[in-house]
């Protein structure tokens, strides 16, 4: 009897162990295959691949800089828009709104995260891009046209549109994490501040101060999403490997060059150049997500940190 | 005295302005959702028809539909669920039951890492290990890519749901002499089933909306295809192709296909929310 039960335990445990280990093996295999496939470009261009700015596959000129630039700028743009709005929503939901209002609003914002990327892309092409071309763009040009960011031809497709779409897409995730972080701040802090005569907003500022590292984690997590977001950006950013200060001009990100060109890359060196960029993207997202997890864990505890990554 | 009064009113005005601004942020975000869904419904509904739902894509001007894309999406999602759910759930049970040690922490960290990896990278991985050796794109490759995306998500939600099962149930069964695997399989898992099922539904909704990992693994097809070893069409890739195409007719079809896709995903999300409403 005892014999069979230990045998059963062993079998059961081994099966579960194998399943859990498969996750480890998948990540190891992804990493190995990408390093393996980028060897041709690694050998040919070395580390300089990352800051070479020429991209012309037909002449075997491969430089990743325009894509790195596009990824960085579009992600920063997205954070600039999304972080204040997400903070505002989270503060409203946790600190101000009564539960009856907060619950449905929180759910609707979660639904934003459920909408697929390609749908944001479709909406971006046919609703957001025309809106930027006819309304937002001219207003920015008239008032801030002296800045290099708002010069150049205005087609509606470009860096700005990509940044705004990304902002909409990362707002739900930043909001959700900030909400958890704020909810983890003990109520005694709020009561103490209010008892000393602080206004509601002053109390909120104190709460925010105590949740600062968790909020930083939420922002970093949002950055991780923005950097890896693919379809929506590919559809609205214009897919042109150039480095320009103008936000109206088309640009390219690492993820979008993979989506748009991978299928056409028949030549070995071309394919290898794309996969090396994928490797860079992979490593960057791993580091960003790890950092976000550490920051969120420091405030909201283990359970919450794992919920969102 | 007067100075104190102005300081006080300044604080009150700041309070009022900032609290209203946060409310405006919330209203703004919810209206973005409503605008997006409104546009999809308004633009999509006019092109929906029986022919659209059952036909295959045709040259521009001859009508056509997305029947093959619906079948392709369903087949690849099914394959992904058949592979991803058992592995993901088993991994989640491992993390909850035996994972309170360094190895469990490592797997947990790696799973979270995999969740954060952009899905296009999974597509490239499958391209190198399935598409290149096979020599062609296939529904099998697409389904495998979706399965990989699904496994860590299902594992983490399963772990969370099992952790919700009260320890007293475990202790009771163990005290009666049941072996550990019996306790886990016959006592703990049944108690967590509804939670695991909702997690699985959300994961299925998530992979149905994936485009990037299918672009060069499943590719696309203009015909009905019921074989996993051939290139396969999907709703998402079809939407991408329609949306980036030059013709008005294609754009209309993109909106209609989107209505179908988003409708499916939102219904799953709302149903899951309804079913789990008591727990939150």
Coordinates of C-alpha atoms in Angstrom, one line a residue:
Chain A
X1 CA 0.0 0.0 0.0
X2 CA 2.7 2.4 1.0
X3 CA 4.7 1.2 -1.9
X4 CA 2.1 2.1 -4.5
X5 CA 1.4 5.5 -3.0
X6 CA 5.0 6.6 -3.1
X7 CA 5.2 5.3 -6.7
X8 CA 2.1 7.3 -7.6
X9 CA 3.6 10.4 -6.0
X10 CA 6.8 9.9 -8.0
X11 CA 5.0 9.5 -11.3
X12 CA 2.7 12.5 -10.6
X13 CA 5.5 14.7 -9.5
X14 CA 7.7 13.7 -12.5
X15 CA 5.0 14.6 -15.0
X16 CA 4.4 18.0 -13.3
X17 CA 8.1 18.6 -13.1
X18 CA 8.5 17.9 -16.8
X19 CA 5.7 20.4 -17.6
X20 CA 7.3 23.1 -15.5
X21 CA 10.7 22.4 -16.9
X22 CA 9.4 22.7 -20.4
X23 CA 9.0 26.5 -19.8
X24 CA 12.6 26.7 -19.0
X25 CA 13.6 24.7 -22.0
X26 CA 11.4 26.8 -24.3
X27 CA 13.1 30.0 -23.2
X28 CA 16.5 28.4 -23.5
X29 CA 15.7 27.2 -27.0
X30 CA 14.4 30.6 -28.1
X31 CA 17.6 32.2 -26.9
X32 CA 19.9 29.5 -28.4
X33 CA 18.1 29.5 -31.8
X34 CA 18.3 33.3 -32.0
X35 CA 22.0 33.4 -31.2
X36 CA 22.7 30.6 -33.6
X37 CA 20.8 32.3 -36.4
X38 CA 22.5 35.7 -35.9
X39 CA 26.0 34.3 -36.2
X40 CA 26.4 35.4 -39.9
X41 CA 25.7 39.1 -39.0
X42 CA 27.7 38.9 -35.8
X43 CA 30.7 37.6 -37.7
X44 CA 30.4 40.1 -40.5
X45 CA 29.5 43.3 -38.6
X46 CA 30.4 42.6 -35.0
X47 CA 29.0 44.9 -32.3
X48 CA 29.0 47.9 -34.7
X49 CA 25.8 46.5 -36.2
X50 CA 24.0 48.2 -33.4
X51 CA 25.0 51.7 -34.3
X52 CA 25.4 51.5 -38.1
X53 CA 22.7 53.7 -39.6
X54 CA 22.6 52.4 -43.2
X55 CA 19.9 49.9 -44.0
X56 CA 19.8 48.6 -47.5
X57 CA 19.3 44.9 -47.8
X58 CA 19.8 44.8 -51.6
X59 CA 23.4 46.2 -51.1
X60 CA 23.9 44.1 -48.0
X61 CA 24.1 47.2 -45.8
X62 CA 22.6 46.3 -42.4
X63 CA 22.6 48.8 -39.6
X64 CA 20.2 48.5 -36.6
X65 CA 20.4 52.2 -35.5
X66 CA 17.2 53.5 -37.3
X67 CA 15.2 50.7 -35.7
X68 CA 16.6 51.1 -32.3
X69 CA 16.0 54.9 -32.6
X70 CA 12.4 54.4 -33.7
X71 CA 11.8 51.9 -30.9
X72 CA 13.2 54.2 -28.2
X73 CA 11.5 57.4 -29.4
X74 CA 8.0 55.8 -30.0
X75 CA 8.2 54.1 -26.5
X76 CA 9.3 57.3 -24.8
X77 CA 6.5 59.2 -26.6
X78 CA 4.0 56.5 -25.4
X79 CA 5.2 56.8 -21.8
X80 CA 5.0 60.6 -21.9
X81 CA 1.3 60.3 -22.8
X82 CA 0.3 57.2 -20.9
X83 CA 2.0 57.7 -17.6
X84 CA 0.2 60.8 -16.4
X85 CA -3.2 59.5 -17.7
X86 CA -2.7 56.1 -16.1
X87 CA -1.7 57.7 -12.8
X88 CA -4.8 59.9 -13.0
X89 CA -7.1 56.9 -13.6
X90 CA -5.5 54.8 -10.9
X91 CA -5.7 57.7 -8.3
X92 CA -9.3 58.3 -9.3
X93 CA -10.2 54.6 -8.9
X94 CA -8.4 53.9 -5.7
X95 CA -8.4 57.3 -3.8
X96 CA -11.6 59.0 -5.0
X97 CA -14.3 57.2 -6.8
X98 CA -16.9 55.2 -4.8
X99 CA -16.7 51.5 -5.4
X100 CA -19.9 51.5 -7.4
X101 CA -18.3 53.8 -10.1
X102 CA -14.8 52.5 -9.7
X103 CA -15.6 48.9 -10.5
X104 CA -17.2 49.3 -14.0
X105 CA -14.6 51.9 -15.0
X106 CA -11.8 49.6 -13.9
X107 CA -13.4 46.8 -15.9
X108 CA -13.7 48.9 -19.1
X109 CA -10.1 49.9 -18.9
X110 CA -9.1 46.2 -18.5
X111 CA -11.1 45.5 -21.6
X112 CA -8.9 48.0 -23.5
X113 CA -6.1 45.5 -22.8
X114 CA -8.1 42.6 -24.3
X115 CA -8.4 44.2 -27.7
X116 CA -5.9 42.7 -30.1
X117 CA -3.0 44.7 -31.4
X118 CA -4.1 44.3 -35.1
X119 CA -7.4 45.9 -34.2
X120 CA -5.6 48.9 -32.7
X121 CA -3.7 49.0 -36.0
X122 CA -6.8 49.0 -38.1
X123 CA -8.4 51.7 -35.9
X124 CA -5.1 53.7 -36.1
X125 CA -5.0 53.6 -39.9
X126 CA -8.6 54.6 -40.5
X127 CA -9.5 56.8 -37.5
X128 CA -6.5 58.0 -35.6
X129 CA -4.2 58.8 -38.6
X130 CA -6.9 60.9 -40.4
X131 CA -7.6 62.7 -37.1
X132 CA -4.0 63.5 -36.6
X133 CA -3.7 64.7 -40.3
X134 CA -6.6 67.0 -40.2
X135 CA -7.0 68.1 -36.6
X136 CA -4.2 67.4 -34.1
X137 CA -1.2 67.8 -36.5
X138 CA -2.2 71.3 -37.9
X139 CA -2.8 72.5 -34.3
X140 CA 0.6 71.3 -33.2
X141 CA 2.2 72.8 -36.3
X142 CA 0.6 76.2 -35.8
X143 CA 1.4 76.5 -32.1
X144 CA 4.7 74.5 -31.7
X145 CA 5.9 74.5 -35.3
X146 CA 9.1 76.2 -34.3
X147 CA 10.2 72.9 -32.6
X148 CA 12.0 70.4 -34.9
X149 CA 9.6 67.7 -33.6
X150 CA 6.6 69.3 -35.3
X151 CA 8.1 70.1 -38.7
X152 CA 8.0 68.1 -41.9
X153 CA 5.2 66.7 -44.0
X154 CA 2.1 65.7 -42.2
X155 CA 0.5 62.5 -43.6
X156 CA -1.0 61.1 -40.4
X157 CA 1.2 58.1 -40.7
X158 CA 4.4 58.4 -38.6
X159 CA 6.1 58.4 -35.3
X160 CA 3.5 60.5 -33.5
X161 CA 0.6 58.2 -34.5
X162 CA 2.7 55.2 -33.5
X163 CA 3.4 56.8 -30.1
X164 CA -0.2 57.6 -29.5
X165 CA -1.4 54.1 -30.4
X166 CA 1.2 52.7 -28.1
X167 CA 0.1 55.0 -25.3
X168 CA -3.5 53.8 -25.6
X169 CA -2.3 50.2 -25.5
X170 CA 0.0 50.5 -22.5
X171 CA -2.4 52.6 -20.4
X172 CA -4.4 49.6 -19.1
X173 CA -1.4 47.7 -17.8
X174 CA 0.2 50.8 -16.1
X175 CA -3.2 51.6 -14.6
X176 CA -3.7 48.1 -13.3
X177 CA -0.3 47.9 -11.6
X178 CA -0.5 51.4 -10.1
X179 CA -3.9 50.5 -8.7
X180 CA -2.5 47.4 -7.0
X181 CA 0.4 49.4 -5.7
X182 CA -1.8 52.2 -4.3
X183 CA -4.1 49.6 -2.7
X184 CA -1.1 48.1 -1.0
X185 CA -0.4 51.3 0.8
X186 CA -1.8 51.0 4.4
X187 CA -4.9 53.0 5.1
X188 CA -3.4 54.3 8.3
X189 CA -1.2 56.6 6.2
X190 CA -4.2 58.2 4.6
X191 CA -6.0 58.5 8.0
X192 CA -2.9 60.1 9.6
X193 CA -2.6 62.7 6.8
X194 CA -6.3 63.5 6.8
X195 CA -6.3 63.8 10.6
X196 CA -3.5 66.3 10.4
X197 CA -5.7 68.5 8.2
X198 CA -4.3 67.6 4.8
X199 CA -6.7 67.9 1.8
X200 CA -7.6 64.8 -0.2
X201 CA -5.1 65.7 -2.8
X202 CA -2.3 66.3 -0.3
X203 CA -3.1 62.9 1.2
X204 CA -2.9 61.4 -2.3
X205 CA 0.5 62.9 -2.8
X206 CA 1.8 61.3 0.4
X207 CA 0.4 58.0 -0.7
X208 CA 2.1 58.4 -4.1
X209 CA 5.4 59.2 -2.4
X210 CA 5.2 56.0 -0.4
X211 CA 4.3 53.9 -3.5
X212 CA 7.0 55.5 -5.6
X213 CA 9.1 52.5 -6.4
X214 CA 6.0 50.5 -7.3
X215 CA 4.9 53.2 -9.6
X216 CA 8.3 53.2 -11.2
X217 CA 7.8 49.5 -11.7
X218 CA 4.5 50.1 -13.4
X219 CA 6.2 52.6 -15.7
X220 CA 9.0 50.2 -16.5
X221 CA 6.5 47.4 -17.2
X222 CA 4.6 49.8 -19.6
X223 CA 7.9 50.5 -21.3
X224 CA 8.5 46.7 -21.7
X225 CA 5.1 46.4 -23.5
X226 CA 5.7 49.5 -25.7
X227 CA 9.1 48.2 -26.8
X228 CA 7.7 44.8 -27.9
X229 CA 4.4 45.9 -29.4
X230 CA 4.3 44.9 -33.0
X231 CA 1.2 44.9 -35.2
X232 CA -0.4 48.2 -34.3
X233 CA 2.9 50.1 -34.6
X234 CA 3.8 48.3 -37.9
X235 CA 0.4 49.5 -39.4
X236 CA 0.7 53.2 -38.4
X237 CA 4.4 54.2 -38.1
X238 CA 5.1 54.3 -41.8
X239 CA 7.9 51.7 -41.9
X240 CA 10.8 53.8 -43.2
X241 CA 14.3 53.3 -41.7
X242 CA 15.2 57.0 -41.1
X243 CA 16.4 59.0 -38.2
X244 CA 14.7 62.4 -38.0
X245 CA 13.6 64.6 -35.2
X246 CA 10.2 65.2 -36.8
X247 CA 7.4 63.2 -35.1
X248 CA 5.3 63.6 -38.3
X249 CA 7.7 61.6 -40.4
X250 CA 7.5 57.9 -40.9
X251 CA 9.8 55.7 -38.8
X252 CA 10.5 52.0 -38.0
X253 CA 10.8 50.0 -34.9
X254 CA 12.6 46.7 -34.3
X255 CA 9.4 44.8 -33.9
X256 CA 7.8 46.4 -36.9
X257 CA 10.7 45.7 -39.3
X258 CA 10.5 42.0 -38.2
X259 CA 6.8 41.9 -38.9
X260 CA 7.0 43.7 -42.2
X261 CA 10.2 42.2 -43.7
X262 CA 10.8 38.8 -42.2
X263 CA 8.7 37.0 -44.8
X264 CA 10.7 38.5 -47.6
X265 CA 14.1 37.9 -46.2
X266 CA 15.2 34.9 -48.3
X267 CA 18.9 35.8 -48.3
X268 CA 20.9 34.3 -45.3
X269 CA 22.6 37.5 -44.3
X270 CA 19.3 39.5 -44.4
X271 CA 17.5 36.9 -42.3
X272 CA 20.4 36.9 -39.9
X273 CA 20.4 40.7 -39.5
X274 CA 16.7 40.6 -38.7
X275 CA 17.1 37.7 -36.2
X276 CA 20.0 39.6 -34.5
X277 CA 17.6 42.5 -34.0
X278 CA 15.0 40.1 -32.6
X279 CA 17.7 38.9 -30.2
X280 CA 18.4 42.5 -29.1
X281 CA 14.7 43.0 -28.6
X282 CA 14.4 39.7 -26.6
X283 CA 17.3 40.7 -24.3
X284 CA 16.0 44.2 -23.8
X285 CA 12.4 43.0 -22.9
X286 CA 13.8 40.4 -20.5
X287 CA 15.9 43.0 -18.7
X288 CA 13.0 45.5 -18.6
X289 CA 10.5 43.0 -17.3
X290 CA 12.9 41.7 -14.6
X291 CA 13.5 45.2 -13.4
X292 CA 9.8 46.0 -13.3
X293 CA 9.2 42.9 -11.3
X294 CA 11.8 43.8 -8.7
X295 CA 10.4 47.3 -8.4
X296 CA 6.8 46.2 -8.0
X297 CA 7.7 43.4 -5.6
X298 CA 9.3 45.9 -3.3
X299 CA 5.9 47.6 -2.7
X300 CA 3.1 45.3 -3.5
X301 CA 4.5 42.0 -2.4
X302 CA 5.1 38.8 -4.4
X303 CA 1.5 38.0 -5.4
X304 CA 0.8 41.3 -7.1
X305 CA 4.1 41.5 -8.8
X306 CA 3.6 38.2 -10.6
X307 CA 0.0 39.0 -11.6
X308 CA 1.0 41.5 -14.3
X309 CA 4.3 40.4 -15.7
Chain B
X1 CA -5.3 86.0 9.2
X2 CA -6.0 87.0 5.6
X3 CA -2.8 85.3 4.5
X4 CA -3.8 82.1 6.2
X5 CA -7.2 82.3 4.4
X6 CA -5.5 82.6 0.9
X7 CA -3.2 79.7 1.7
X8 CA -6.2 77.7 2.7
X9 CA -8.2 78.5 -0.4
X10 CA -5.2 77.9 -2.6
X11 CA -4.9 74.4 -1.1
X12 CA -8.6 73.9 -1.7
X13 CA -8.4 75.0 -5.3
X14 CA -5.4 72.7 -5.9
X15 CA -7.4 69.9 -4.4
X16 CA -10.4 70.6 -6.5
X17 CA -8.4 71.0 -9.8
X18 CA -6.3 67.8 -9.3
X19 CA -9.2 65.6 -8.2
X20 CA -11.2 66.7 -11.2
X21 CA -8.2 66.0 -13.5
X22 CA -8.0 62.4 -12.3
X23 CA -11.7 62.0 -13.0
X24 CA -11.2 63.4 -16.5
X25 CA -8.4 60.9 -17.1
X26 CA -10.8 58.1 -16.2
X27 CA -13.6 59.4 -18.4
X28 CA -11.1 59.9 -21.3
X29 CA -9.9 56.3 -21.1
X30 CA -13.3 54.9 -21.0
X31 CA -14.4 57.0 -23.9
X32 CA -11.5 55.8 -26.0
X33 CA -12.8 52.2 -25.4
X34 CA -16.3 53.2 -26.4
X35 CA -15.0 55.1 -29.5
X36 CA -13.0 52.1 -30.6
X37 CA -15.8 49.6 -30.1
X38 CA -18.3 52.1 -31.6
X39 CA -16.3 52.4 -34.8
X40 CA -15.8 48.7 -35.1
X41 CA -19.6 48.0 -34.7
X42 CA -20.6 50.9 -37.0
X43 CA -18.1 50.1 -39.7
X44 CA -18.3 46.3 -39.4
X45 CA -21.9 45.6 -39.3
X46 CA -22.7 46.8 -42.9
X47 CA -20.4 44.2 -44.4
X48 CA -21.5 41.2 -42.3
X49 CA -23.5 38.7 -44.3
X50 CA -23.8 34.9 -44.6
X51 CA -21.7 35.0 -47.8
X52 CA -19.0 37.0 -46.0
X53 CA -18.8 34.5 -43.2
X54 CA -18.6 31.4 -45.4
X55 CA -16.9 32.5 -48.6
X56 CA -13.2 32.6 -49.3
X57 CA -11.3 35.8 -50.3
X58 CA -11.8 36.6 -54.0
X59 CA -10.2 39.2 -56.3
X60 CA -11.4 42.7 -55.5
X61 CA -14.9 43.5 -56.8
X62 CA -16.1 39.9 -56.7
X63 CA -17.2 39.9 -53.1
X64 CA -15.7 37.0 -51.1
X65 CA -15.4 36.4 -47.4
X66 CA -13.5 35.1 -44.5
X67 CA -14.9 31.6 -44.0
X68 CA -11.4 30.0 -44.5
X69 CA -9.9 32.5 -42.0
X70 CA -12.5 31.6 -39.4
X71 CA -11.8 27.9 -39.9
X72 CA -8.0 28.5 -39.8
X73 CA -8.2 30.6 -36.6
X74 CA -10.4 27.9 -34.9
X75 CA -8.1 25.1 -36.0
X76 CA -4.9 26.8 -34.8
X77 CA -6.5 27.9 -31.5
X78 CA -7.7 24.4 -31.0
X79 CA -4.2 22.9 -31.6
X80 CA -2.7 25.5 -29.3
X81 CA -5.2 24.8 -26.6
X82 CA -4.7 21.0 -27.0
X83 CA -0.9 21.4 -26.4
X84 CA -0.8 24.5 -24.2
X85 CA -3.6 23.8 -21.7
X86 CA -2.3 20.4 -20.4
X87 CA 1.3 21.6 -20.2
X88 CA 0.4 24.9 -18.7
X89 CA -2.0 23.5 -16.1
X90 CA 0.5 20.8 -15.1
X91 CA 3.3 23.4 -14.8
X92 CA 0.9 25.5 -12.7
X93 CA 0.1 22.6 -10.4
X94 CA 3.8 21.9 -10.0
X95 CA 4.5 25.6 -9.0
X96 CA 1.6 25.5 -6.5
X97 CA 2.2 22.1 -5.0
X98 CA 6.0 21.6 -5.2
X99 CA 7.3 25.0 -6.2
X100 CA 8.0 26.7 -2.9
X101 CA 11.8 26.3 -3.4
X102 CA 14.6 27.7 -5.6
X103 CA 13.6 25.6 -8.6
X104 CA 10.0 26.8 -8.4
X105 CA 11.1 30.4 -8.1
X106 CA 13.3 30.0 -11.1
X107 CA 10.5 28.5 -13.2
X108 CA 8.2 31.3 -12.0
X109 CA 10.6 33.9 -13.0
X110 CA 11.3 32.3 -16.4
X111 CA 7.5 32.0 -17.0
X112 CA 7.0 35.6 -16.3
X113 CA 9.9 36.4 -18.6
X114 CA 8.3 34.4 -21.3
X115 CA 5.0 36.2 -20.8
X116 CA 6.8 39.5 -21.3
X117 CA 8.6 38.4 -24.5
X118 CA 7.1 40.0 -27.6
X119 CA 5.0 37.5 -29.5
X120 CA 6.7 38.2 -32.8
X121 CA 9.9 36.6 -31.3
X122 CA 8.0 33.4 -30.6
X123 CA 7.0 33.6 -34.3
X124 CA 10.7 33.9 -35.3
X125 CA 11.6 31.0 -33.0
X126 CA 9.0 28.7 -34.6
X127 CA 10.2 29.8 -38.0
X128 CA 13.7 28.6 -37.2
X129 CA 12.7 25.3 -35.6
X130 CA 9.5 24.3 -37.5
X131 CA 9.1 26.2 -40.8
X132 CA 12.7 26.0 -42.0
X133 CA 13.1 22.2 -41.4
X134 CA 9.6 21.6 -42.9
X135 CA 10.4 23.8 -45.9
X136 CA 7.0 25.6 -45.7
X137 CA 4.7 27.5 -43.5
X138 CA 1.9 25.5 -41.9
X139 CA -1.1 25.6 -39.5
X140 CA 1.0 23.3 -37.3
X141 CA 3.7 26.0 -37.0
X142 CA 1.1 28.6 -36.2
X143 CA -0.6 26.5 -33.6
X144 CA 2.7 25.7 -31.9
X145 CA 3.6 29.4 -31.7
X146 CA 0.3 30.1 -30.1
X147 CA 0.8 27.2 -27.7
X148 CA 4.1 28.6 -26.5
X149 CA 2.4 31.9 -25.9
X150 CA -0.3 30.2 -23.9
X151 CA 1.8 27.9 -21.7
X152 CA 3.3 30.5 -19.2
X153 CA 0.0 32.4 -19.0
X154 CA -2.0 29.3 -18.1
X155 CA 0.7 28.1 -15.7
X156 CA 0.6 31.3 -13.7
X157 CA -3.2 31.6 -13.5
X158 CA -3.5 27.9 -12.6
X159 CA -0.9 28.4 -9.8
X160 CA -2.8 31.4 -8.5
X161 CA -6.2 29.5 -8.5
X162 CA -4.7 26.5 -6.7
X163 CA -3.2 28.7 -4.1
X164 CA -6.8 29.9 -3.4
X165 CA -7.8 26.4 -2.3
X166 CA -7.9 26.4 1.5
X167 CA -5.1 24.4 3.1
X168 CA -7.5 22.7 5.5
X169 CA -8.8 20.6 2.5
X170 CA -5.3 19.3 1.8
X171 CA -4.6 18.6 5.4
X172 CA -7.9 16.8 5.9
X173 CA -7.2 14.5 3.0
X174 CA -3.6 13.8 4.0
X175 CA -4.7 13.1 7.5
X176 CA -7.1 10.4 6.1
X177 CA -4.0 8.8 4.6
X178 CA -4.4 9.8 1.0
X179 CA -1.1 10.0 -0.9
X180 CA 0.0 13.4 -2.1
X181 CA -0.9 12.8 -5.7
X182 CA -4.4 11.7 -4.8
X183 CA -4.8 14.9 -2.7
X184 CA -3.7 17.1 -5.5
X185 CA -5.6 15.3 -8.3
X186 CA -8.8 14.4 -6.5
X187 CA -9.2 17.1 -3.9
X188 CA -7.3 20.3 -4.8
X189 CA -7.7 20.3 -8.6
X190 CA -11.5 19.8 -8.6
X191 CA -11.8 22.6 -6.1
X192 CA -9.8 24.9 -8.4
X193 CA -11.5 23.8 -11.6
X194 CA -13.7 26.8 -12.2
X195 CA -10.8 29.2 -11.6
X196 CA -8.5 27.2 -13.9
X197 CA -11.2 27.1 -16.6
X198 CA -11.7 30.9 -16.6
X199 CA -8.0 31.4 -16.8
X200 CA -8.0 29.0 -19.8
X201 CA -10.8 30.9 -21.5
X202 CA -8.9 34.2 -21.1
X203 CA -5.8 32.6 -22.5
X204 CA -7.8 31.3 -25.5
X205 CA -9.2 34.8 -26.0
X206 CA -5.7 36.2 -25.9
X207 CA -4.2 33.9 -28.5
X208 CA -7.2 34.2 -30.9
X209 CA -6.2 37.9 -31.2
X210 CA -2.5 37.2 -31.9
X211 CA -1.2 38.2 -35.3
X212 CA 2.5 38.7 -35.1
X213 CA 3.4 35.0 -34.3
X214 CA 1.3 33.8 -37.3
X215 CA 2.6 36.1 -39.9
X216 CA 5.5 33.9 -41.1
X217 CA 4.6 30.6 -39.4
X218 CA 1.0 29.9 -40.6
X219 CA 1.3 32.6 -43.4
X220 CA -2.1 32.8 -45.1
X221 CA -4.1 31.0 -47.6
X222 CA -6.9 32.0 -50.0
X223 CA -8.6 28.6 -49.8
X224 CA -10.3 26.4 -47.2
X225 CA -7.6 24.3 -45.7
X226 CA -8.3 21.5 -43.2
X227 CA -4.7 20.1 -43.1
X228 CA -2.2 21.2 -40.4
X229 CA 0.7 20.7 -42.8
X230 CA -0.4 23.4 -45.2
X231 CA -0.3 27.2 -44.9
X232 CA -3.4 28.4 -43.0
X233 CA -5.4 31.6 -43.0
X234 CA -6.4 33.3 -39.8
X235 CA -8.8 36.1 -38.9
X236 CA -6.0 38.3 -37.6
X237 CA -3.6 37.9 -40.5
X238 CA -6.6 38.4 -42.8
X239 CA -7.5 41.6 -41.0
X240 CA -3.9 42.8 -41.3
X241 CA -3.8 42.1 -45.1
X242 CA -7.2 43.7 -45.7
X243 CA -6.4 46.8 -43.6
X244 CA -3.0 47.4 -45.4
X245 CA -4.5 46.7 -48.8
X246 CA -5.2 49.5 -51.2
X247 CA -9.0 49.0 -51.8
X248 CA -12.0 50.3 -50.1
X249 CA -13.8 46.9 -50.4
X250 CA -10.9 45.3 -48.5
X251 CA -11.1 47.9 -45.8
X252 CA -14.8 47.3 -45.3
X253 CA -14.0 43.5 -45.0
X254 CA -11.3 44.3 -42.4
X255 CA -13.8 46.1 -40.3
X256 CA -16.4 43.3 -40.6
X257 CA -13.8 40.6 -39.7
X258 CA -12.7 42.8 -36.7
X259 CA -16.2 43.0 -35.5
X260 CA -16.3 39.2 -35.4
X261 CA -12.9 38.9 -33.7
X262 CA -13.4 41.6 -31.1
X263 CA -17.0 40.4 -30.4
X264 CA -15.7 37.0 -29.6
X265 CA -12.9 38.3 -27.4
X266 CA -15.1 40.8 -25.5
X267 CA -17.8 38.2 -25.0
X268 CA -15.3 35.8 -23.4
X269 CA -13.9 38.6 -21.2
X270 CA -17.4 39.7 -20.1
X271 CA -18.6 36.1 -19.4
X272 CA -15.5 35.4 -17.3
X273 CA -16.0 38.6 -15.4
X274 CA -19.6 37.7 -14.7
X275 CA -18.7 34.2 -13.6
X276 CA -16.0 35.4 -11.2
X277 CA -17.8 38.5 -9.9
X278 CA -18.2 37.3 -6.4
X279 CA -14.5 36.7 -5.9
X280 CA -13.5 40.4 -6.5

